[in-house]
Amino acid sequence: MAIGGLALDVSGAGNIDAKITTAVVMSCIVAASCGLIFGYDIGISGGVTTMKPFLEKFFPSVLKKASEAKTNVYCVYDSQLLTAFTSSLYVAGLVASLVASRLTAAYGRRTTMILGGFTFLFGALINGLAANIAMLISGRILLGFGVGFTNQAAPVYLSEVAPPRWRGAFNSGFQFFIGVGVVAANLINYGTDSHRNGWRISLGLAAVPAAIMTVGCLFISDTPSSLLARGKHDQAHTSLLKLRGVENIADVEIELAELSRSSQLAIEARAEPFMKTILERRYRPHLVVAVGIPCFQQLTGITVNAFYAPVLFRSVGFGSGPALIATLILGLVNLGSLLVSTTVIDRFGRRFLFIAGGIQMFLCQIAVAVLLAVTVGATGDGEMKKGYAVTVVVLLCIYSAGFGWSWGPLSWLVPSEIFPLKMRPAGQSLSVAVNFAATFALSQTFLATLCDFKYGAFLFYGGWIFNMTVFVIMFLPETKGIPVDSMYQVWEKHWYWQRFTKRTNLL
């Protein structure tokens, strides 16, 4: 690639970009498995909140409303206390993700992931043993800190370890493990639904994925970029040699020299306050994308649909068991689509998947809204026949598939790969914090929105999906195959962002 008459090699150092070693695969699998705890919580929360023993103990008013003979189906589960149980995790996650930027810079990506695993594990144990609302919310807060730490560190780890040509595939593994966690949680919810203490089992078993990813992190090394940024040159050399293979020692030395130059710039710039730096004109593209992408991801409505899928399916006529089965099917479809994403993300690029997935989700949200309007109606007292209810499940499955191979993995990948090294931990923290803030706001208000907007809630999300697809078409450059330390090139060539970025002179 040529910029200003200067030829640049963006394919990686030497030929190492084409090689995937066992160490790279194992390190990326372990880091991506951090998504297990986030996915498990998403899947478990919605199912637990439909279990009768759980509602009897903590939310009896919701259970009373659900048992009334005539109830607006849109408003059955509208309870601020119930949504506080779900969304409290995201307030803690928001705070933790901001703190995590300093932790990853000072102690490394690996250490932050381990800390997140331990915190989540203790939160799971407290929730499983909860005797009152205070104990339940306290456990959720600890879960939030665990998710905040891991969601900040894991995507950055994956972007720094994976070869540029395969970065998309490896980074999408994080979203894949989120999907695995959701499916596992749905299976457990279905198995424990009829048990008196089923909710305790479901909540307590969150400690298992936390233990798995924490133990796995003990056996991997930190990223070479992180080690160099902390002045550990020898350890960085060892880590890079292990990742790229001893047979590529010449290429390793070249890549290490490039990383050393980037880390030296990062060390020199470390004294600059992040918020002051990110507001500089030349970093305007990074700021807009880092804030816009995670916010848009939540405005697709996917997370609240995952949280409240059992609640939603019960509202349109399914019993508790069938609602959990429908939710499980939804999770399996999402998981399958994530596998598709892994195979095509580095072939077709980020933009194509964003746009195609957005169109697919938009059409499904509009279709669900129309179906609810003609069956249940605006008053919410209409009866939805089984055939129509099954159609809602099918439409939401198609919608979930569209998310799974586009906005799901890409919303973690793109923000983690666009920042220069000196801003990467703080930049990812900003992106994760925005994600948590948007998730909190939407999860806290979804049931009330469903109650007030009726089927219009799906039109609301459909409108946002349309807007975000236009945003991608106009303002998101393609980042496929570009080394993270050469990412400035895509901004300098973009039709709009080039007016903000400065030319970088490479010696």
GROMACS .gro file of C-alpha atoms in nm, residues 83-425:
model
  343
   83THR     CA    1  -3.522  -0.514   3.594
   84ALA     CA    2  -3.287  -0.384   3.865
   85PHE     CA    3  -3.187  -0.746   3.931
   86THR     CA    4  -3.086  -0.782   3.565
   87SER     CA    5  -2.938  -0.441   3.498
   88SER     CA    6  -2.741  -0.389   3.824
   89LEU     CA    7  -2.463  -0.601   3.674
   90TYR     CA    8  -2.411  -0.343   3.402
   91VAL     CA    9  -2.364  -0.048   3.634
   92ALA     CA   10  -2.083  -0.239   3.804
   93GLY     CA   11  -1.949  -0.348   3.465
   94LEU     CA   12  -1.936   0.011   3.347
   95VAL     CA   13  -1.729   0.117   3.649
   96ALA     CA   14  -1.504  -0.190   3.622
   97SER     CA   15  -1.435  -0.138   3.253
   98LEU     CA   16  -1.310   0.215   3.320
   99VAL     CA   17  -1.086   0.095   3.603
  100ALA     CA   18  -0.964  -0.194   3.387
  101SER     CA   19  -0.780   0.036   3.146
  102ARG     CA   20  -0.533   0.128   3.419
  103LEU     CA   21  -0.506  -0.233   3.533
  104THR     CA   22  -0.427  -0.363   3.185
  105ALA     CA   23  -0.171  -0.088   3.129
  106ALA     CA   24  -0.001  -0.146   3.466
  107TYR     CA   25  -0.032  -0.524   3.508
  108GLY     CA   26  -0.116  -0.661   3.165
  109ARG     CA   27  -0.410  -0.813   2.979
  110ARG     CA   28  -0.369  -1.161   3.127
  111THR     CA   29  -0.371  -1.041   3.490
  112THR     CA   30  -0.688  -0.839   3.431
  113MET     CA   31  -0.864  -1.142   3.284
  114ILE     CA   32  -0.765  -1.354   3.585
  115LEU     CA   33  -0.891  -1.087   3.825
  116GLY     CA   34  -1.219  -1.072   3.635
  117GLY     CA   35  -1.259  -1.450   3.657
  118PHE     CA   36  -1.207  -1.459   4.033
  119THR     CA   37  -1.446  -1.168   4.091
  120PHE     CA   38  -1.718  -1.329   3.880
  121LEU     CA   39  -1.671  -1.662   4.060
  122PHE     CA   40  -1.731  -1.507   4.403
  123GLY     CA   41  -2.035  -1.321   4.272
  124ALA     CA   42  -2.182  -1.646   4.139
  125LEU     CA   43  -2.142  -1.816   4.477
  126ILE     CA   44  -2.314  -1.528   4.657
  127ASN     CA   45  -2.606  -1.535   4.412
  128GLY     CA   46  -2.647  -1.909   4.449
  129LEU     CA   47  -2.669  -1.870   4.828
  130ALA     CA   48  -2.879  -1.549   4.823
  131ALA     CA   49  -3.131  -1.519   5.107
  132ASN     CA   50  -3.264  -1.170   5.027
  133ILE     CA   51  -3.269  -0.898   4.761
  134ALA     CA   52  -2.963  -0.722   4.905
  135MET     CA   53  -2.756  -1.039   4.880
  136LEU     CA   54  -2.885  -1.101   4.530
  137ILE     CA   55  -2.794  -0.752   4.407
  138SER     CA   56  -2.453  -0.767   4.581
  139GLY     CA   57  -2.372  -1.084   4.392
  140ARG     CA   58  -2.482  -0.921   4.067
  141ILE     CA   59  -2.248  -0.629   4.132
  142LEU     CA   60  -1.953  -0.865   4.175
  143LEU     CA   61  -2.054  -1.041   3.853
  144GLY     CA   62  -2.055  -0.701   3.687
  145PHE     CA   63  -1.701  -0.625   3.799
  146GLY     CA   64  -1.588  -0.961   3.665
  147VAL     CA   65  -1.753  -0.907   3.328
  148GLY     CA   66  -1.620  -0.550   3.309
  149PHE     CA   67  -1.259  -0.661   3.361
  150THR     CA   68  -1.272  -0.949   3.114
  151ASN     CA   69  -1.469  -0.766   2.844
  152GLN     CA   70  -1.208  -0.493   2.844
  153ALA     CA   71  -0.899  -0.713   2.843
  154ALA     CA   72  -0.994  -1.015   2.630
  155PRO     CA   73  -1.070  -0.841   2.295
  156VAL     CA   74  -0.747  -0.640   2.321
  157TYR     CA   75  -0.553  -0.959   2.400
  158LEU     CA   76  -0.701  -1.131   2.095
  159SER     CA   77  -0.626  -0.840   1.861
  160GLU     CA   78  -0.264  -0.824   1.976
  161VAL     CA   79  -0.193  -1.197   1.963
  162ALA     CA   80  -0.372  -1.301   1.642
  163PRO     CA   81  -0.193  -1.263   1.305
  164PRO     CA   82  -0.343  -0.968   1.111
  165ARG     CA   83  -0.481  -1.187   0.831
  166TRP     CA   84  -0.680  -1.398   1.079
  167ARG     CA   85  -0.751  -1.136   1.345
  168GLY     CA   86  -1.122  -1.121   1.263
  169ALA     CA   87  -1.169  -1.497   1.293
  170PHE     CA   88  -0.983  -1.524   1.623
  171ASN     CA   89  -1.147  -1.216   1.773
  172SER     CA   90  -1.494  -1.341   1.678
  173GLY     CA   91  -1.418  -1.632   1.910
  174PHE     CA   92  -1.502  -1.400   2.200
  175GLN     CA   93  -1.857  -1.354   2.074
  176PHE     CA   94  -1.872  -1.729   1.995
  177PHE     CA   95  -1.801  -1.813   2.358
  178ILE     CA   96  -2.066  -1.560   2.463
  179GLY     CA   97  -2.303  -1.765   2.249
  180VAL     CA   98  -2.181  -2.090   2.408
  181GLY     CA   99  -2.247  -1.940   2.750
  182VAL     CA  100  -2.600  -1.837   2.650
  183VAL     CA  101  -2.683  -2.186   2.518
  184ALA     CA  102  -2.536  -2.357   2.825
  185ALA     CA  103  -2.739  -2.129   3.051
  186ASN     CA  104  -3.057  -2.201   2.854
  187LEU     CA  105  -3.001  -2.576   2.887
  188ILE     CA  106  -2.945  -2.543   3.262
  189ASN     CA  107  -3.254  -2.324   3.300
  190TYR     CA  108  -3.465  -2.582   3.119
  191GLY     CA  109  -3.326  -2.863   3.337
  192THR     CA  110  -3.379  -2.678   3.666
  193ASP     CA  111  -3.711  -2.507   3.583
  194SER     CA  112  -3.925  -2.760   3.774
  195HIS     CA  113  -3.690  -2.789   4.073
  196ARG     CA  114  -3.775  -2.595   4.389
  197ASN     CA  115  -3.417  -2.465   4.419
  198GLY     CA  116  -3.358  -2.460   4.046
  199TRP     CA  117  -3.287  -2.088   4.048
  200ARG     CA  118  -3.007  -2.141   4.304
  201ILE     CA  119  -2.851  -2.409   4.085
  202SER     CA  120  -2.874  -2.190   3.775
  203LEU     CA  121  -2.720  -1.886   3.944
  204GLY     CA  122  -2.457  -2.081   4.138
  205LEU     CA  123  -2.333  -2.275   3.835
  206ALA     CA  124  -2.208  -1.946   3.692
  207ALA     CA  125  -1.897  -2.025   3.898
  208VAL     CA  126  -1.811  -2.310   3.657
  209PRO     CA  127  -1.737  -2.102   3.343
  210ALA     CA  128  -1.556  -1.850   3.564
  211ALA     CA  129  -1.332  -2.126   3.700
  212ILE     CA  130  -1.267  -2.265   3.351
  213MET     CA  131  -1.150  -1.936   3.199
  214THR     CA  132  -0.954  -1.834   3.509
  215VAL     CA  133  -0.757  -2.159   3.521
  216GLY     CA  134  -0.697  -2.135   3.146
  217CYS     CA  135  -0.553  -1.784   3.182
  218LEU     CA  136  -0.294  -1.915   3.428
  219PHE     CA  137  -0.134  -2.117   3.148
  220ILE     CA  138  -0.095  -1.847   2.882
  221SER     CA  139   0.153  -1.560   2.860
  222ASP     CA  140   0.070  -1.194   2.826
  223THR     CA  141   0.083  -1.028   2.485
  224PRO     CA  142   0.421  -0.907   2.354
  225SER     CA  143   0.280  -0.554   2.313
  226SER     CA  144   0.168  -0.543   2.675
  227LEU     CA  145   0.500  -0.677   2.803
  228LEU     CA  146   0.699  -0.424   2.597
  229ALA     CA  147   0.479  -0.137   2.716
  230ARG     CA  148   0.573  -0.236   3.072
  231GLY     CA  149   0.944  -0.255   2.989
  232LYS     CA  150   0.973  -0.636   2.992
  233HIS     CA  151   1.167  -0.683   2.669
  234ASP     CA  152   1.305  -1.031   2.737
  235GLN     CA  153   0.964  -1.168   2.835
  236ALA     CA  154   0.812  -1.006   2.526
  237HIS     CA  155   1.075  -1.177   2.307
  238THR     CA  156   0.998  -1.513   2.468
  239SER     CA  157   0.624  -1.463   2.432
  240LEU     CA  158   0.649  -1.364   2.065
  241LEU     CA  159   0.884  -1.653   1.985
  242LYS     CA  160   0.636  -1.893   2.146
  243LEU     CA  161   0.344  -1.746   1.951
  244ARG     CA  162   0.515  -1.733   1.609
  245GLY     CA  163   0.732  -2.044   1.637
  246VAL     CA  164   1.110  -2.086   1.673
  247GLU     CA  165   1.137  -2.172   1.303
  248ASN     CA  166   1.040  -1.810   1.226
  249ILE     CA  167   1.305  -1.648   1.445
  250ALA     CA  168   1.416  -1.402   1.176
  251ASP     CA  169   1.061  -1.278   1.125
  252VAL     CA  170   1.012  -1.268   1.502
  253GLU     CA  171   1.306  -1.029   1.537
  254ILE     CA  172   1.158  -0.801   1.271
  255GLU     CA  173   0.814  -0.802   1.431
  256LEU     CA  174   0.963  -0.747   1.778
  257ALA     CA  175   1.154  -0.443   1.651
  258GLU     CA  176   0.832  -0.298   1.507
  259LEU     CA  177   0.644  -0.362   1.831
  260SER     CA  178   0.930  -0.209   2.031
  261ARG     CA  179   0.909   0.112   1.831
  262SER     CA  180   0.532   0.129   1.885
  263SER     CA  181   0.563   0.057   2.257
  264GLN     CA  182   0.833   0.322   2.297
  265LEU     CA  183   0.599   0.580   2.149
  266ALA     CA  184   0.328   0.457   2.384
  267ILE     CA  185   0.556   0.487   2.687
  268GLU     CA  186   0.656   0.841   2.588
  269ALA     CA  187   0.293   0.939   2.545
  270ARG     CA  188   0.171   0.769   2.863
  271ALA     CA  189   0.181   1.096   3.057
  272GLU     CA  190  -0.085   1.242   2.828
  273PRO     CA  191  -0.433   1.218   2.984
  274PHE     CA  192  -0.645   0.984   2.774
  275MET     CA  193  -0.956   1.202   2.768
  276LYS     CA  194  -0.751   1.499   2.654
  277THR     CA  195  -0.582   1.292   2.385
  278ILE     CA  196  -0.897   1.123   2.253
  279LEU     CA  197  -1.061   1.464   2.209
  280GLU     CA  198  -0.781   1.580   1.977
  281ARG     CA  199  -0.896   1.638   1.621
  282ARG     CA  200  -0.677   1.362   1.472
  283TYR     CA  201  -0.846   1.101   1.695
  284ARG     CA  202  -1.201   1.209   1.609
  285PRO     CA  203  -1.261   0.894   1.397
  286HIS     CA  204  -1.149   0.667   1.680
  287LEU     CA  205  -1.375   0.843   1.929
  288VAL     CA  206  -1.683   0.828   1.707
  289VAL     CA  207  -1.638   0.460   1.618
  290ALA     CA  208  -1.543   0.353   1.974
  291VAL     CA  209  -1.859   0.516   2.110
  292GLY     CA  210  -2.092   0.454   1.817
  293ILE     CA  211  -2.033   0.083   1.750
  294PRO     CA  212  -2.102  -0.053   2.104
  295CYS     CA  213  -2.394   0.183   2.149
  296PHE     CA  214  -2.543   0.072   1.819
  297GLN     CA  215  -2.485  -0.293   1.912
  298GLN     CA  216  -2.719  -0.258   2.207
  299LEU     CA  217  -2.970  -0.056   2.007
  300THR     CA  218  -3.018  -0.359   1.783
  301GLY     CA  219  -3.216  -0.486   2.083
  302ILE     CA  220  -3.028  -0.816   2.094
  303THR     CA  221  -2.924  -0.811   2.459
  304VAL     CA  222  -3.265  -0.723   2.597
  305ASN     CA  223  -3.417  -0.985   2.369
  306ALA     CA  224  -3.171  -1.241   2.508
  307PHE     CA  225  -3.243  -1.132   2.867
  308TYR     CA  226  -3.616  -1.134   2.833
  309ALA     CA  227  -3.672  -1.396   2.561
  310PRO     CA  228  -3.839  -1.641   2.806
  311VAL     CA  229  -4.053  -1.354   2.939
  312LEU     CA  230  -4.140  -1.245   2.586
  313PHE     CA  231  -4.229  -1.596   2.471
  314ARG     CA  232  -4.448  -1.652   2.777
  315SER     CA  233  -4.619  -1.320   2.704
  316VAL     CA  234  -4.719  -1.436   2.354
  317GLY     CA  235  -4.865  -1.764   2.470
  318PHE     CA  236  -4.594  -2.017   2.551
  319GLY     CA  237  -4.587  -2.197   2.885
  320SER     CA  238  -4.276  -2.188   3.103
  321GLY     CA  239  -4.120  -2.503   2.954
  322PRO     CA  240  -4.195  -2.423   2.587
  323ALA     CA  241  -4.075  -2.064   2.642
  324LEU     CA  242  -3.739  -2.194   2.767
  325ILE     CA  243  -3.717  -2.436   2.471
  326ALA     CA  244  -3.786  -2.149   2.229
  327THR     CA  245  -3.516  -1.946   2.403
  328LEU     CA  246  -3.275  -2.239   2.369
  329ILE     CA  247  -3.348  -2.260   1.996
  330LEU     CA  248  -3.279  -1.888   1.970
  331GLY     CA  249  -2.941  -1.939   2.139
  332LEU     CA  250  -2.847  -2.231   1.914
  333VAL     CA  251  -2.927  -2.030   1.602
  334ASN     CA  252  -2.710  -1.745   1.729
  335LEU     CA  253  -2.427  -1.989   1.801
  336GLY     CA  254  -2.448  -2.138   1.453
  337SER     CA  255  -2.438  -1.794   1.294
  338LEU     CA  256  -2.125  -1.711   1.497
  339LEU     CA  257  -1.952  -2.010   1.340
  340VAL     CA  258  -2.047  -1.874   0.999
  341SER     CA  259  -1.899  -1.539   1.099
  342THR     CA  260  -1.568  -1.700   1.193
  343THR     CA  261  -1.529  -1.843   0.842
  344VAL     CA  262  -1.627  -1.532   0.645
  345ILE     CA  263  -1.521  -1.233   0.857
  346ASP     CA  264  -1.168  -1.219   0.711
  347ARG     CA  265  -1.288  -1.307   0.360
  348PHE     CA  266  -1.566  -1.055   0.299
  349GLY     CA  267  -1.456  -0.790   0.547
  350ARG     CA  268  -1.620  -0.601   0.831
  351ARG     CA  269  -1.834  -0.360   0.629
  352PHE     CA  270  -2.012  -0.625   0.423
  353LEU     CA  271  -2.114  -0.822   0.733
  354PHE     CA  272  -2.226  -0.510   0.920
  355ILE     CA  273  -2.447  -0.401   0.629
  356ALA     CA  274  -2.592  -0.743   0.538
  357GLY     CA  275  -2.662  -0.830   0.902
  358GLY     CA  276  -2.824  -0.492   0.959
  359ILE     CA  277  -3.064  -0.537   0.668
  360GLN     CA  278  -3.157  -0.886   0.793
  361MET     CA  279  -3.226  -0.764   1.148
  362PHE     CA  280  -3.422  -0.460   1.027
  363LEU     CA  281  -3.664  -0.670   0.821
  364CYS     CA  282  -3.721  -0.914   1.109
  365GLN     CA  283  -3.794  -0.643   1.366
  366ILE     CA  284  -4.049  -0.483   1.134
  367ALA     CA  285  -4.211  -0.822   1.068
  368VAL     CA  286  -4.241  -0.903   1.442
  369ALA     CA  287  -4.398  -0.562   1.506
  370VAL     CA  288  -4.655  -0.615   1.229
  371LEU     CA  289  -4.736  -0.966   1.354
  372LEU     CA  290  -4.791  -0.846   1.710
  373ALA     CA  291  -5.002  -0.556   1.586
  374VAL     CA  292  -5.244  -0.778   1.392
  375THR     CA  293  -5.271  -1.051   1.657
  376VAL     CA  294  -5.226  -0.916   2.010
  377GLY     CA  295  -5.313  -0.559   1.909
  378ALA     CA  296  -5.230  -0.227   2.073
  379THR     CA  297  -5.430  -0.305   2.388
  380GLY     CA  298  -5.240  -0.628   2.454
  381ASP     CA  299  -5.551  -0.826   2.535
  382GLY     CA  300  -5.573  -1.016   2.204
  383GLU     CA  301  -5.494  -1.385   2.186
  384MET     CA  302  -5.202  -1.505   1.975
  385LYS     CA  303  -5.262  -1.845   1.821
  386LYS     CA  304  -4.990  -2.107   1.835
  387GLY     CA  305  -4.905  -2.074   1.466
  388TYR     CA  306  -4.845  -1.701   1.501
  389ALA     CA  307  -4.641  -1.754   1.819
  390VAL     CA  308  -4.419  -2.002   1.632
  391THR     CA  309  -4.379  -1.745   1.354
  392VAL     CA  310  -4.255  -1.493   1.613
  393VAL     CA  311  -3.994  -1.747   1.725
  394VAL     CA  312  -3.883  -1.807   1.365
  395LEU     CA  313  -3.853  -1.434   1.294
  396LEU     CA  314  -3.652  -1.378   1.612
  397CYS     CA  315  -3.426  -1.670   1.515
  398ILE     CA  316  -3.357  -1.511   1.176
  399TYR     CA  317  -3.297  -1.181   1.354
  400SER     CA  318  -3.060  -1.350   1.600
  401ALA     CA  319  -2.870  -1.515   1.314
  402GLY     CA  320  -2.825  -1.177   1.146
  403PHE     CA  321  -2.680  -1.038   1.468
  404GLY     CA  322  -2.462  -1.343   1.529
  405TRP     CA  323  -2.263  -1.315   1.209
  406SER     CA  324  -2.241  -0.935   1.199
  407TRP     CA  325  -2.291  -0.691   1.486
  408GLY     CA  326  -2.224  -0.957   1.751
  409PRO     CA  327  -1.855  -1.033   1.691
  410LEU     CA  328  -1.773  -0.715   1.498
  411SER     CA  329  -1.875  -0.485   1.783
  412TRP     CA  330  -1.599  -0.635   1.995
  413LEU     CA  331  -1.346  -0.666   1.712
  414VAL     CA  332  -1.353  -0.323   1.549
  415PRO     CA  333  -1.302  -0.104   1.862
  416SER     CA  334  -1.019  -0.332   1.980
  417GLU     CA  335  -0.821  -0.295   1.654
  418ILE     CA  336  -0.854   0.074   1.563
  419PHE     CA  337  -0.657   0.244   1.844
  420PRO     CA  338  -0.279   0.306   1.845
  421LEU     CA  339  -0.094   0.117   2.118
  422LYS     CA  340  -0.062   0.416   2.352
  423MET     CA  341  -0.443   0.447   2.365
  424ARG     CA  342  -0.549   0.086   2.315
  425PRO     CA  343  -0.630  -0.017   2.677
   0.00000   0.00000   0.00000
